Amino acid sequence: MRFPTLIPALFLLAAPITAQQPSVTLMPMPASLTLTAARLALDTSFTVALPHVHDARLERAVTRAVRRLSMRIARPLPYQYALDTAATLIVDVAASGHAIPELDDDESYTLQVSDHRAVLTAPNVVGAIRGLETLLQLQAADASGLYFQGADIRDTPRFRWRGLLLDVSRHFEPVDVVKRTLDGMAMVKLNVLHWHLSDDQGFRVESRKEPRLQEFGSDGLYYTQDEIRDVVAYAADRGIRVMPEFDVPGHSSSWFVGYPELTVGSGPFSIARTWGTFVPTMDPTRESTYHFLDTVIGEISGLFPDKYWHVGGDEVDPKQWKTTATIQDYMRAHGLANEVALHTAFNRRLFEIVQKHGRIPVGWDEIFQPDLPTSAVIQSWRSSDALAASARAGFHGILSAPYYIDHMKTAADVYLADPIPVNTTLTPAQQALVLGGEACLWGEYVTPDLVDSRLWPRLAAVAERFWSPGSVTDVPDMYRRLAVTSHRLEEVGLRHEEHVARAVTWFAGDSSELFQRFIGYIRPRDFGGNGPNQMYPHTALVDAALPDPPAAAALMALARRAVQGDTAALGALQDRFAEMSGFQDRLAAVAVELPAARDGAMVAGLLRNIGVAGGMTVDALRHRDLAAAGWSTTADSLLRLAVPKAGGMRPVGADAVRVLLQSVR
Amino acid sequence: MRFPTLIPALFLLAAPITAQQPSVTLMPMPASLTLTAARLALDTSFTVALPHVHDARLERAVTRAVRRLSMRIARPLPYQYALDTAATLIVDVAASGHAIPELDDDESYTLQVSDHRAVLTAPNVVGAIRGLETLLQLQAADASGLYFQGADIRDTPRFRWRGLLLDVSRHFEPVDVVKRTLDGMAMVKLNVLHWHLSDDQGFRVESRKEPRLQEFGSDGLYYTQDEIRDVVAYAADRGIRVMPEFDVPGHSSSWFVGYPELTVGSGPFSIARTWGTFVPTMDPTRESTYHFLDTVIGEISGLFPDKYWHVGGDEVDPKQWKTTATIQDYMRAHGLANEVALHTAFNRRLFEIVQKHGRIPVGWDEIFQPDLPTSAVIQSWRSSDALAASARAGFHGILSAPYYIDHMKTAADVYLADPIPVNTTLTPAQQALVLGGEACLWGEYVTPDLVDSRLWPRLAAVAERFWSPGSVTDVPDMYRRLAVTSHRLEEVGLRHEEHVARAVTWFAGDSSELFQRFIGYIRPRDFGGNGPNQMYPHTALVDAALPDPPAAAALMALARRAVQGDTAALGALQDRFAEMSGFQDRLAAVAVELPAARDGAMVAGLLRNIGVAGGMTVDALRHRDLAAAGWSTTADSLLRLAVPKAGGMRPVGADAVRVLLQSVR
């Protein structure tokens, strides 16, 4: 699957596109794209023909697409069928395919946009769903109105498994958040929602057979069975699988609040409120544990038609197993050398249950042990090497280690990590075991008000990595297209672009504009954490900040242009550096009435160092003869002093100044 | 009720407040307020005592208040009870009062904030709910942190009925929109949601006894019975009554789609998609009509515990009754002289049904006719005179005519209209029949994405009119407090302040900032309509514009300062006028890639006239000796030319220029 797409990918970098490249705003990039000079007008005469397959899911997808086009032209665009020969858009699908998406669905499509019509063909409805998103990304406008860019596209994904893990245990996310996340995923052609539904901090699904799971383990924040079915159907309509995760035998404190007999030791147990790992662990030595799991998995798998079931299995704290006499006795009686072997024994029983209910087990790195049946899929959160090791042992695998987007990585960071790097040592057969990847958004610091800003637009960069040819790795071009994609994502109700303006209202008083500007130049550090427990409101400065503020890429783009002699870019940089230098004083001035201004004092000081170093460098670039001796040493020192040793935030822009500095030397 | 509050109101304008007035940001203003020099620190040691009544509704209200305070200090603030003597906040309530709010509930409270604690006392829980909102409005901040301003407040509303009509028929509004609207209403002490649930364009409630009402009449957009109960309970928790309206016998096309036998003439009937009045009307001559209404009112009144039931009764088109032989025969047989008499006969039957189900009927002006029983409440949408006429006839009344906030009036317009003007000719006994008022948001052009921007912050000004003493009429001070209140309203999830930034993304491309600035100076005309039917997406320029953009009040405030010799204000005005003059050219420059820029061309030209006139006037104020002869005639002409004759939008700022002009003459 992977290699054939490399040929169009090379083609992608060749002549027909380069000529027009500035206007390509597709994300993810298709396997093969030729832009043409054609333009198809978008006006109220828009009609659609569905000459072959005409099923309800396809009709809904077309209706959604037409509705979005209607909103763009601000006029009603009734969804009208037409004869093939008269239609503006022909969606020619050969077969319905699976109504509930599956791993091996053929998502390919072709799309030709000419002056008179757009023709979308696909072997299955799911391919048409992908192609409609591409068509919507081809819409542009000029003085004569809205139109679709002429194009000839043949597209198919590089990986079959392109997922997002959404942790709703540490902080609950309401159904409307999940739905708009699914809409965003569909726009960038992701196809798996990995729904992390239980953990120490909450059990989030209604069980009717064991209702104390949600009654005691969720603070009332859980999805009803009707809501689960609704979300699964919503995802299926968008060609997205929903794989549930119920993490066992560790990370399961919330189960024990209502059912203390599942673990050992003296209760009562309570929902975990802080972060990390916790001692209470399921007791793998009792038959009743497996009976309970069988009941719950039997019931809840009825809500999730996906063929995969995630069992978790990560970070099992062995302390309780080590110190419990009955468990140690059991291990001796069954010849289990250590707690890892006990975990594997538990997994063998668990897999039997999962498989009995018709599901394929998926688990985190830790479940990969010598005795594990290779029927399981390994999800690697530890490293790419861990993924490679399990592939060598014959396991299917999914890579997540580089894609922890709750960790405040830049879009470039996550973009450049490849599930199968160019220099892989895996054989082709082993590579074929790599199903794809998943971005992970763990929920320690992610409330419903923050979730969009923590996911988007970076998730679109990960989506391109999973869908597009591996040769598509131009970071500046990715940032250029990501800016457009970010705007477009708000069309389906996502709120990431308005996040900063909204979040500063908690603390900025009348200085909203100052804080918005300032926050444009800072990023949270590490996991961006504000608050060591589940009770924090997440309304502080660090919660308003973005993981990869657009100013970072903008500064870098300006620096690249400046070193190529673009004096306008140099002037723009000078303005930016002056602004960066000034926030420390401006924040101090408002601190008399805004206590929150002090939260930004440290990082404003670091930002000032970068701004001053940048200003010196721009001066030197302009007037090399006038530069004071040793200026570059000073600039270097300032940049080194701009790296935070503490505090929750760090400044952006140092890399752009370095690009300038290197050009002077 | 009204007169006693005038005494504290006069006190309000006296010494103790004037000294501190700039820091008063309460809205609505209390009946009596004395600010003091005390300050009560807000930190994580915050605790609450509820020494007497301790019921679940009060606890939920306190929990919500504590949660909002927690979000403001960005730290957990667990809701902790304390002994009276140790608590930060003592909420001392004498009785629970009605769990479901009623018209005659005593909403009064007193609030004292000293250096060591805040004491809130109230005869009923509902008064405490009002007082908690006042406490939250007393929170301020300075370099030492967050605190509550010292104050001594005795407060009670001027009117018992302080409502908002929300029309969810012409455009449906989801439950979450309704809930956040209720939260905003509670913040400004409104106490009635008048829920306009059926009209020609949609029937929005699930009936189980007559299910074709919603199945055929709603496009699937209706509230389930569970959702209705949920909203009613949510409102009751905030001290808000929910009065449903099912408009009959006109404005009822949506009923006839599923039940054509309710009207006359040949069906099939369809949901109305355009605006205005429609010919199909209920047949008041058939017993089956009353039987149907009895069934539906009997069922649905079970969902709405409020003692009032709104029957509509407005804009009945007599055409169908005039031209139907059976109806004309019936009128002759029953001695009904005309169609108005027939409507009244219908109302008498309808009122019997409403009263049988334990409800008091409310209707629009048109139901007020000689033979109507005075048990009904008249809601005046036509004029204040209509309200006075029905009061003279002994009817209770509610005023809405000046408060149609879907009509693009300014906050000042709606603020200065009084349900009982100072020069009223009503006797005290007739005045006592005026229960209060209701703002109306009719839904022709109001989608879920627009509703917040069309309601807020203007609704807060109406709320002050209904709650505060009639003597509180200082418009500049209202705008000053309204700006703060507008920010605060976003705390409960309202989205009006972010509306422009979000809405311009539909058409502004990379020129988002230009359009946001431009839209800051324009207002929709009249009803702000974009689109003659229900299918329009409302994503055009006029939909992004605000009914009363903050720049309008800001320009006026600057003009007032400038004519008093404030040269900084004059400088700020000059900058503003220059910006206003420039939008026409700036929009023309981007029109090559943004077709929507042309939508703003006409109003940008008008805005230029105002900017140029303003600039000339500022010049003349600065250098009277250098002003060209006849400049003021030219400025006058420009202002006259800035009044739109067509188009959907008009510019702001002409009134501010006039203030300047008059000072020069």
XYZ file of C-alpha atoms in Angstrom, chain A residues 26 30-35 109-112 134 138 151-155:
18
model
C -5.244 21.233 0.384
C -3.510 14.077 -2.087
C -1.417 11.204 -3.372
C -1.539 12.765 -6.827
C -2.553 16.291 -7.742
C -2.517 18.303 -10.936
C -3.945 21.780 -10.760
C -11.376 8.522 -4.862
C -10.692 10.587 -7.954
C -11.798 14.151 -8.475
C -11.744 16.170 -11.672
C -11.149 17.765 -0.962
C -10.640 23.571 -3.668
C -7.804 20.039 -10.609
C -7.209 16.409 -11.429
C -6.789 14.367 -8.264
C -6.249 10.679 -7.613
C -6.077 10.029 -3.959
